């Protein structure tokens, strides 16, 4: 409230000073010109004429001055209201946000001028992003706890069973425990990758490689895993030398293949390498059913899972595609999804 009073007072005083100065300058110039004219050409004026102001002149000047000051104060009050009211709204909303109410927004009762209106809009945009960031942080914590709880519960249960003599520590049980540990390690690495990408700290170990030869070996290694789910994986393309972090790129491709194994119908997965200008693109295509149109905007967001996956209670952390996008952006590119004639295709574009 103090800011509003100070600004209004300063504007009023400034307008009053302008009004008084204008009247005084006009008065001085007017009578100065008459004085010079009387001195230079006295024959133009009647005998006994004086350029000095009379009582009526002073009274008129006083009335005009008062009117000017009043008009200036009125204009100053209107200007102050248009400027200060939105600022007061921003200040009130800022105090509410500081007290923990992140849903607070600045709303002015008067129509704000251009710059002040922009201030209101920018403040509300900032407040909205702050609220979303806080909500995402809470959601992240809940999702991370949920994803960690399942493998940890399994590990604890199996180890407790071994300790109590319920289970025998044979090769099958050991492999099952190692599978859970591998899942945990991958989840932690995915979280680390996405978190580093969010703060712009995802570092790459770039090297010149023949990406086609590298992916040939990777496809051979992945073949048994995809065949267990009724899929097959083929690589298409030609030798191409690029500068990439092959370890990160394999991580992104593993996330795409894992996504296909979870959500696509058993089919032939086509992995294709294409040279694009100074960079390259990697395409992974499956035979659907694809991603609904209304879910594609958030496809690469963290912890995003489709309605079909949630309804079917399918496993998956919701991190895979976010990891793909983070790695693609770290390589100076982006990840995309498109569906053409029933064929779903994920594309990783890199600067290479």
CSV table of C-alpha atoms in Angstrom, one decimal:
chain,number,residue,atom,x,y,z
A,1,UNK,CA,0.0,0.0,0.0
A,2,UNK,CA,2.9,2.3,0.7
A,3,UNK,CA,4.1,1.8,-2.9
A,4,UNK,CA,0.7,2.9,-4.2
A,5,UNK,CA,0.7,6.1,-2.1
A,6,UNK,CA,4.2,7.1,-3.0
A,7,UNK,CA,3.8,6.6,-6.7
A,8,UNK,CA,0.4,8.4,-6.8
A,9,UNK,CA,1.8,11.3,-4.8
A,10,UNK,CA,4.9,11.6,-7.1
A,11,UNK,CA,2.7,11.5,-10.2
A,12,UNK,CA,0.3,14.2,-8.7
A,13,UNK,CA,3.2,16.5,-7.7
A,14,UNK,CA,4.8,16.0,-11.1
A,15,UNK,CA,1.6,16.9,-13.0
A,16,UNK,CA,1.0,19.9,-10.7
A,17,UNK,CA,4.5,21.1,-11.3
A,18,UNK,CA,4.0,20.8,-15.0
A,19,UNK,CA,0.7,22.8,-14.8
A,20,UNK,CA,2.2,25.6,-12.7
A,21,UNK,CA,5.4,25.8,-14.8
A,22,UNK,CA,3.3,26.0,-18.0
A,23,UNK,CA,1.2,28.9,-16.6
A,24,UNK,CA,4.2,30.7,-15.2
A,25,UNK,CA,6.2,30.3,-18.4
A,26,UNK,CA,3.2,31.5,-20.5
A,27,UNK,CA,2.8,34.5,-18.1
A,28,UNK,CA,6.4,35.5,-18.2
A,29,UNK,CA,6.7,35.1,-22.0
A,30,UNK,CA,3.4,37.0,-22.6
A,31,UNK,CA,4.3,40.0,-20.5
A,32,UNK,CA,8.0,39.9,-21.6
A,33,UNK,CA,6.9,40.3,-25.2
A,34,UNK,CA,4.6,43.2,-24.3
A,35,UNK,CA,7.4,44.9,-22.4
A,36,UNK,CA,9.8,44.7,-25.3
A,37,UNK,CA,7.1,45.9,-27.7
A,38,UNK,CA,6.3,48.9,-25.5
A,39,UNK,CA,9.9,49.8,-25.2
A,40,UNK,CA,10.7,49.4,-29.0
A,41,UNK,CA,7.5,50.8,-30.4
A,42,UNK,CA,5.6,53.0,-27.9
A,43,UNK,CA,3.6,54.7,-30.6
A,44,UNK,CA,1.7,51.5,-31.1
A,45,UNK,CA,0.2,51.7,-27.6
A,46,UNK,CA,-2.1,54.3,-26.0
A,47,UNK,CA,-0.6,56.9,-23.6
A,48,UNK,CA,0.0,55.6,-20.1
A,49,UNK,CA,-0.1,51.9,-21.2
A,50,UNK,CA,1.8,49.6,-18.8
A,51,UNK,CA,2.9,46.1,-19.6
A,52,UNK,CA,2.8,45.1,-15.9
A,53,UNK,CA,-0.1,42.8,-15.0
A,54,UNK,CA,-3.1,44.3,-13.3
A,55,UNK,CA,-5.1,42.8,-10.5
A,56,UNK,CA,-7.5,41.1,-12.9
A,57,UNK,CA,-4.6,39.6,-14.8
A,58,UNK,CA,-3.2,38.1,-11.6
A,59,UNK,CA,-6.7,36.8,-10.7
A,60,UNK,CA,-7.1,35.2,-14.1
A,61,UNK,CA,-3.7,33.7,-13.8
A,62,UNK,CA,-4.5,32.3,-10.4
A,63,UNK,CA,-7.7,30.7,-11.6
A,64,UNK,CA,-6.0,29.2,-14.6
A,65,UNK,CA,-3.2,27.8,-12.4
A,66,UNK,CA,-5.7,26.2,-10.0
A,67,UNK,CA,-7.6,24.7,-12.9
A,68,UNK,CA,-4.4,23.3,-14.4
A,69,UNK,CA,-3.3,21.9,-11.0
A,70,UNK,CA,-6.7,20.2,-10.5
A,71,UNK,CA,-6.7,18.8,-14.0
A,72,UNK,CA,-3.1,17.5,-13.6
A,73,UNK,CA,-4.0,15.9,-10.3
A,74,UNK,CA,-7.0,14.2,-11.9
A,75,UNK,CA,-4.9,12.9,-14.8
A,76,UNK,CA,-2.2,11.8,-12.4
A,77,UNK,CA,-4.7,9.9,-10.3
A,78,UNK,CA,-6.0,8.0,-13.3
A,79,UNK,CA,-2.6,7.2,-14.6
A,80,UNK,CA,-1.5,6.1,-11.1
A,81,UNK,CA,-4.5,3.8,-10.8
A,82,UNK,CA,-3.8,2.1,-14.1
A,83,UNK,CA,-0.2,1.5,-13.2
A,84,UNK,CA,-0.3,0.9,-9.5
A,85,UNK,CA,-3.4,-1.3,-9.3
A,86,UNK,CA,-1.8,-4.1,-11.5
A,87,UNK,CA,1.5,-3.7,-9.5
A,88,UNK,CA,-0.5,-4.1,-6.3
A,89,UNK,CA,-2.1,-7.3,-7.7
A,90,UNK,CA,1.3,-8.7,-8.6
A,91,UNK,CA,2.6,-7.9,-5.2
A,92,UNK,CA,-0.4,-9.5,-3.5
A,93,UNK,CA,0.0,-12.7,-5.6
A,94,UNK,CA,3.7,-12.8,-5.0
A,95,UNK,CA,3.1,-12.7,-1.2
A,96,UNK,CA,0.6,-15.5,-1.5
A,97,UNK,CA,3.1,-17.6,-3.5
A,98,UNK,CA,5.8,-16.9,-0.9
A,99,UNK,CA,3.4,-18.2,1.8
A,100,UNK,CA,2.9,-21.4,-0.2
A,101,UNK,CA,-0.2,-20.8,-2.2
A,102,UNK,CA,1.3,-21.6,-5.7
A,103,UNK,CA,-2.2,-21.3,-7.3
A,104,UNK,CA,-2.2,-17.5,-6.7
A,105,UNK,CA,-2.4,-15.3,-9.8
A,106,UNK,CA,-2.3,-11.6,-10.3
A,107,UNK,CA,-5.6,-10.1,-11.5
A,108,UNK,CA,-6.2,-6.3,-11.9
A,109,UNK,CA,-9.6,-4.6,-11.6
A,110,UNK,CA,-8.6,-1.9,-14.1
A,111,UNK,CA,-7.4,-2.2,-17.7
A,112,UNK,CA,-3.7,-2.1,-17.6
A,113,UNK,CA,-1.6,-0.3,-20.2
A,114,UNK,CA,0.6,-2.3,-22.5
A,115,UNK,CA,3.8,-2.7,-20.4
A,116,UNK,CA,1.9,-3.2,-17.2
A,117,UNK,CA,-0.4,-5.8,-18.9
A,118,UNK,CA,2.7,-7.6,-20.1
A,119,UNK,CA,4.1,-7.6,-16.6
A,120,UNK,CA,0.8,-9.2,-15.4
A,121,UNK,CA,0.9,-11.8,-18.1
A,122,UNK,CA,4.6,-12.7,-17.6
A,123,UNK,CA,4.1,-12.9,-13.8
A,124,UNK,CA,1.1,-15.3,-14.2
A,125,UNK,CA,3.1,-17.4,-16.7
A,126,UNK,CA,6.0,-17.6,-14.3
A,127,UNK,CA,3.6,-18.5,-11.5
A,128,UNK,CA,2.0,-21.2,-13.6
A,129,UNK,CA,5.4,-22.7,-14.4
A,130,UNK,CA,6.4,-22.6,-10.8
A,131,UNK,CA,3.2,-24.4,-9.8
A,132,UNK,CA,3.7,-27.0,-12.5
A,133,UNK,CA,7.4,-27.5,-11.4
A,134,UNK,CA,6.3,-28.1,-7.8
A,135,UNK,CA,3.5,-30.5,-8.9
A,136,UNK,CA,6.0,-32.4,-11.1
A,137,UNK,CA,8.5,-32.6,-8.2
A,138,UNK,CA,5.8,-34.2,-6.0
A,139,UNK,CA,4.7,-36.5,-8.9
A,140,UNK,CA,8.3,-37.5,-9.5
A,141,UNK,CA,8.9,-38.5,-5.9
A,142,UNK,CA,5.7,-40.5,-5.8
A,143,UNK,CA,6.4,-42.2,-9.1
A,144,UNK,CA,10.0,-43.0,-8.2
A,145,UNK,CA,8.9,-44.5,-4.9
A,146,UNK,CA,6.3,-46.6,-6.7
A,147,UNK,CA,8.8,-47.9,-9.3
A,148,UNK,CA,11.4,-48.7,-6.7
A,149,UNK,CA,9.0,-50.4,-4.3
A,150,UNK,CA,8.1,-53.4,-6.6
A,151,UNK,CA,11.6,-54.8,-7.2
A,152,UNK,CA,12.7,-54.0,-3.7
A,153,UNK,CA,9.7,-55.8,-2.3
A,154,UNK,CA,10.5,-58.8,-4.5
A,155,UNK,CA,14.1,-58.8,-3.5
A,156,UNK,CA,13.3,-58.5,0.2
A,157,UNK,CA,10.6,-61.3,0.0
A,158,UNK,CA,12.9,-63.7,-1.8
A,159,UNK,CA,15.9,-63.1,0.5
A,160,UNK,CA,13.7,-63.3,3.6
A,161,UNK,CA,12.4,-66.6,2.3
A,162,UNK,CA,15.9,-67.9,1.8
A,163,UNK,CA,16.8,-66.7,5.3
A,164,UNK,CA,13.8,-68.6,6.7
A,165,UNK,CA,14.4,-71.7,4.7
A,166,UNK,CA,11.3,-71.3,2.6
A,167,UNK,CA,13.3,-70.9,-0.6
A,168,UNK,CA,16.5,-72.7,-1.7
A,169,UNK,CA,19.2,-70.4,-3.2
A,170,UNK,CA,19.5,-72.3,-6.5
A,171,UNK,CA,20.5,-71.0,-9.9
A,172,UNK,CA,16.9,-70.2,-10.9
A,173,UNK,CA,16.3,-68.0,-7.8
A,174,UNK,CA,19.7,-66.4,-8.2
A,175,UNK,CA,18.9,-65.5,-11.8
A,176,UNK,CA,15.5,-64.0,-10.7
A,177,UNK,CA,17.2,-61.9,-8.1
A,178,UNK,CA,19.8,-60.7,-10.6
A,179,UNK,CA,17.0,-59.8,-13.0
A,180,UNK,CA,15.4,-57.6,-10.3
A,181,UNK,CA,18.8,-56.0,-9.6
A,182,UNK,CA,19.3,-55.3,-13.3
A,183,UNK,CA,15.9,-53.7,-13.4
A,184,UNK,CA,16.7,-51.5,-10.5
A,185,UNK,CA,20.1,-50.5,-12.0
A,186,UNK,CA,18.4,-49.6,-15.3
A,187,UNK,CA,15.7,-47.6,-13.5
A,188,UNK,CA,18.3,-45.7,-11.6
A,189,UNK,CA,20.3,-45.0,-14.8
A,190,UNK,CA,17.2,-43.8,-16.6
A,191,UNK,CA,16.3,-41.5,-13.7
A,192,UNK,CA,19.9,-40.1,-13.7
A,193,UNK,CA,19.8,-39.6,-17.5
A,194,UNK,CA,16.5,-37.7,-17.4
A,195,UNK,CA,17.6,-35.6,-14.4
A,196,UNK,CA,20.9,-34.6,-16.0
A,197,UNK,CA,19.1,-33.7,-19.2
A,198,UNK,CA,16.7,-31.5,-17.4
A,199,UNK,CA,19.5,-29.4,-16.0
A,200,UNK,CA,21.6,-29.5,-19.1
A,201,UNK,CA,24.3,-31.6,-17.6
A,202,UNK,CA,23.9,-34.8,-19.6
A,203,UNK,CA,27.5,-35.4,-20.9
A,204,UNK,CA,28.4,-37.5,-23.9
A,205,UNK,CA,31.5,-39.5,-24.7
A,206,UNK,CA,31.6,-38.8,-28.4
A,207,UNK,CA,33.6,-41.0,-30.8
A,208,UNK,CA,33.8,-41.6,-34.6
A,209,UNK,CA,32.1,-44.9,-35.3
A,210,UNK,CA,30.5,-46.9,-38.1
A,211,UNK,CA,27.0,-46.9,-36.6
A,212,UNK,CA,25.8,-49.6,-39.0
A,213,UNK,CA,28.5,-52.0,-37.8
A,214,UNK,CA,27.9,-51.1,-34.2
A,215,UNK,CA,24.2,-51.7,-34.5
A,216,UNK,CA,24.7,-55.0,-36.3
A,217,UNK,CA,26.4,-56.4,-33.2
A,218,UNK,CA,23.7,-54.9,-31.0
A,219,UNK,CA,20.8,-56.4,-33.0
A,220,UNK,CA,22.5,-59.9,-32.8
A,221,UNK,CA,22.7,-59.5,-29.1
A,222,UNK,CA,19.1,-58.3,-28.7
A,223,UNK,CA,17.6,-61.0,-31.0
A,224,UNK,CA,17.1,-63.7,-28.3
A,225,UNK,CA,15.4,-61.2,-26.0
A,226,UNK,CA,12.9,-60.0,-28.6
A,227,UNK,CA,12.2,-63.5,-29.9
A,228,UNK,CA,11.0,-64.6,-26.4
A,229,UNK,CA,8.1,-62.1,-26.9
A,230,UNK,CA,7.3,-63.3,-30.4
A,231,UNK,CA,9.1,-60.4,-32.2
A,232,UNK,CA,12.0,-60.3,-34.6
A,233,UNK,CA,14.5,-57.5,-35.2
A,234,UNK,CA,16.2,-56.6,-38.4
A,235,UNK,CA,18.7,-53.8,-39.3
A,236,UNK,CA,18.4,-51.9,-42.6
A,237,UNK,CA,20.8,-49.4,-44.0
A,238,UNK,CA,24.4,-49.0,-45.1
A,239,UNK,CA,27.8,-48.3,-43.4
A,240,UNK,CA,27.8,-44.7,-42.1
A,241,UNK,CA,30.5,-43.0,-40.0
A,242,UNK,CA,29.1,-40.6,-37.5
A,243,UNK,CA,30.3,-39.0,-34.2
A,244,UNK,CA,28.1,-40.2,-31.4
A,245,UNK,CA,28.1,-41.5,-27.8
A,246,UNK,CA,27.4,-45.2,-28.8
A,247,UNK,CA,26.7,-46.2,-25.2
A,248,UNK,CA,23.9,-43.6,-24.8
A,249,UNK,CA,22.5,-44.3,-28.2
A,250,UNK,CA,22.2,-48.0,-27.4
A,251,UNK,CA,20.5,-47.0,-24.2
A,252,UNK,CA,17.9,-45.0,-26.2
A,253,UNK,CA,17.4,-47.9,-28.7
A,254,UNK,CA,17.0,-50.3,-25.9
A,255,UNK,CA,14.2,-48.1,-24.5
A,256,UNK,CA,12.5,-48.0,-27.9
A,257,UNK,CA,12.7,-51.8,-28.3
A,258,UNK,CA,11.5,-52.3,-24.8
A,259,UNK,CA,8.6,-50.0,-25.5
A,260,UNK,CA,7.7,-52.0,-28.6
A,261,UNK,CA,7.8,-55.3,-26.7
A,262,UNK,CA,5.4,-53.9,-24.1
A,263,UNK,CA,2.9,-52.2,-26.3
A,264,UNK,CA,3.1,-53.4,-29.9
A,265,UNK,CA,1.6,-56.6,-31.3
A,266,UNK,CA,4.2,-59.3,-32.0
A,267,UNK,CA,5.7,-58.4,-35.4
A,268,UNK,CA,8.9,-57.7,-37.3
A,269,UNK,CA,10.7,-54.7,-35.8
A,270,UNK,CA,12.6,-52.8,-38.5
A,271,UNK,CA,15.6,-50.7,-37.4
A,272,UNK,CA,16.7,-48.4,-40.2
A,273,UNK,CA,19.6,-46.0,-40.4
A,274,UNK,CA,19.2,-43.0,-42.8
A,275,UNK,CA,21.7,-40.2,-43.6
A,276,UNK,CA,20.1,-36.8,-43.3
A,277,UNK,CA,22.2,-33.8,-44.4
A,278,UNK,CA,25.1,-33.5,-42.0
A,279,UNK,CA,23.4,-35.8,-39.5
A,280,UNK,CA,21.5,-39.1,-39.4
A,281,UNK,CA,18.3,-40.6,-38.2
A,282,UNK,CA,17.5,-44.0,-36.7
A,283,UNK,CA,14.0,-45.3,-37.4
A,284,UNK,CA,12.3,-48.2,-35.4
A,285,UNK,CA,9.0,-49.3,-37.0
A,286,UNK,CA,6.5,-51.8,-35.7
A,287,UNK,CA,3.0,-52.8,-36.9
A,288,UNK,CA,1.0,-51.0,-34.2
A,289,UNK,CA,-1.5,-50.6,-32.7
A,290,UNK,CA,0.2,-47.2,-32.3
A,291,UNK,CA,-0.4,-44.3,-30.0
A,292,UNK,CA,-3.8,-42.5,-30.0
A,293,UNK,CA,-3.7,-39.0,-31.4
A,294,UNK,CA,-4.7,-37.3,-28.1
A,295,UNK,CA,-1.8,-38.9,-26.2
A,296,UNK,CA,1.0,-38.0,-28.6
A,297,UNK,CA,1.7,-34.5,-27.3
A,298,UNK,CA,2.9,-35.9,-23.9
A,299,UNK,CA,4.5,-39.0,-25.4
A,300,UNK,CA,8.0,-38.1,-24.5
A,301,UNK,CA,7.3,-36.6,-21.0
A,302,UNK,CA,8.6,-38.3,-17.9
A,303,UNK,CA,6.4,-41.0,-16.3
A,304,UNK,CA,3.9,-40.8,-19.2
A,305,UNK,CA,2.0,-44.0,-19.9
A,306,UNK,CA,-0.9,-44.5,-22.2
A,307,UNK,CA,-4.5,-45.3,-21.1
A,308,UNK,CA,-4.3,-48.7,-22.7
A,309,UNK,CA,-1.2,-49.6,-20.7
A,310,UNK,CA,-2.7,-48.4,-17.4
A,311,UNK,CA,-6.0,-50.3,-18.1
A,312,UNK,CA,-4.1,-53.5,-18.9
A,313,UNK,CA,-1.8,-53.1,-15.9
A,314,UNK,CA,1.3,-53.5,-18.1
A,315,UNK,CA,4.7,-53.1,-16.5
A,316,UNK,CA,6.8,-50.1,-17.4
A,317,UNK,CA,8.3,-47.1,-15.6
A,318,UNK,CA,7.1,-44.4,-18.0
A,319,UNK,CA,10.7,-43.3,-18.3
A,320,UNK,CA,11.8,-45.0,-21.5
A,321,UNK,CA,10.7,-42.4,-24.1
A,322,UNK,CA,11.8,-39.5,-21.9
A,323,UNK,CA,15.2,-41.1,-21.9
A,324,UNK,CA,15.1,-41.4,-25.7
A,325,UNK,CA,14.2,-37.7,-26.1
A,326,UNK,CA,16.9,-36.6,-23.6
A,327,UNK,CA,19.6,-38.6,-25.5
A,328,UNK,CA,18.5,-37.3,-28.9
A,329,UNK,CA,18.5,-33.7,-27.7
A,330,UNK,CA,22.0,-34.2,-26.1
A,331,UNK,CA,23.1,-35.2,-29.6
A,332,UNK,CA,21.7,-32.0,-31.0
A,333,UNK,CA,18.5,-33.6,-32.4
A,334,UNK,CA,15.1,-34.7,-31.3
A,335,UNK,CA,12.9,-37.8,-31.0
A,336,UNK,CA,9.7,-38.1,-32.9
A,337,UNK,CA,6.8,-40.4,-33.4
A,338,UNK,CA,4.6,-40.9,-36.5
A,339,UNK,CA,2.1,-43.4,-37.6
A,340,UNK,CA,1.5,-44.1,-41.3
A,341,UNK,CA,-1.0,-46.7,-42.7
A,342,UNK,CA,-1.0,-48.7,-39.5
A,343,UNK,CA,2.8,-48.6,-39.1
A,344,UNK,CA,4.1,-46.9,-35.9
A,345,UNK,CA,7.6,-45.4,-36.2
A,346,UNK,CA,9.9,-43.8,-33.7
A,347,UNK,CA,12.6,-41.7,-35.1
A,348,UNK,CA,15.8,-40.5,-33.4
A,349,UNK,CA,17.3,-37.6,-35.3
A,350,UNK,CA,20.9,-36.6,-34.4
A,351,UNK,CA,23.3,-34.0,-35.6
A,352,UNK,CA,26.0,-36.6,-36.0
